[in-house]
Amino acid sequence: MRCGVIARKLGMSRVFGDSGEHIPVTVLRIEDVEVLSIKSVDKDGYTAVQLGFGNKKPKNISKPLRGVFAKAKTEPKEKIVEFRVSEDAVLNVGDKLSVNHFVIGQKVDVVGISQGKGFSGAMKRHNFGGMQASHGVSISHRSHGSTGNSQDPGRTWKGKKMAGQYGNVRITTQNLKVVKLLENENLILIQGSVPGSKNGVVLLRDAIKHKIPKEVPFPAGLLNDSKTNNDDLSLSSDQNEKETSSEVKGAEVEN
């Protein structure tokens, strides 16, 4: 079981498939996702990876958190999240995750805080049908009706569906498809809507109801690996240019 990543929701857009179909997507951006600490079975009783997301000013960080970031030798982070992982998927402190942690076509689960809509009635909040519009019903057409029994138990049960705050709860949307990955911009395009408002922070992880594709990097898609590959490609291109230029110079000397 791999760890997930933390991303920021930038908003929604659209892309077009190979056959011209219109695909609505949500744009997510990864901002300096770094491993801060490792939880082990021997010390903590479980295996997990603690990730930090984004950067924050040190003056806005509490003193205990400053110690956490100082121990990890990293800048203060905006958000800290733990992901449970298997023992063979443990990362190293200081590793940075990239968008290549996922592959195109993979199914993922997204966790976010839904948009808060303030105080709402029972009809809007719980999809109640309301009371009758006539037959003696006056004023209370959108009321939720009775809230409990009379003398026994003589109170309203906990969890009764009534009017109250609507939204602003943790929601997990499962089986969303990864449409496109833009490594240069650190963007992930997810098909469909994602819970949360613009600039909100969401969590992405492998879908638990679908098999993980074989081409997915294990234990994680690291930014260091992509940089190393890019450096190798640039070095090889420089060597090819040097070899080509030397061959051209040799041909000019012979002529």
Coordinates of N, CA, C and O in Angstrom, one line a residue, residues 9 37 59 90 94 185:
K9 N -6.6 22.5 -4.9 CA -7.6 22.6 -5.9 C -7.6 24.0 -6.5 O -7.9 25.0 -5.8
S37 N 8.5 12.8 8.4 CA 8.9 11.8 9.4 C 8.3 10.5 9.0 O 7.4 10.4 8.2
K59 N 6.8 32.7 11.3 CA 6.2 33.5 12.4 C 4.8 33.0 12.7 O 4.2 33.2 13.7
V90 N 7.8 2.3 2.7 CA 8.2 3.4 3.5 C 9.3 4.3 2.7 O 10.2 3.7 2.1
G94 N 12.8 13.7 3.8 CA 13.4 14.6 2.8 C 13.0 14.3 1.4 O 13.2 15.1 0.5
E185 N 4.5 21.9 -14.7 CA 3.6 22.8 -13.9 C 3.2 22.1 -12.6 O 2.5 22.8 -11.8

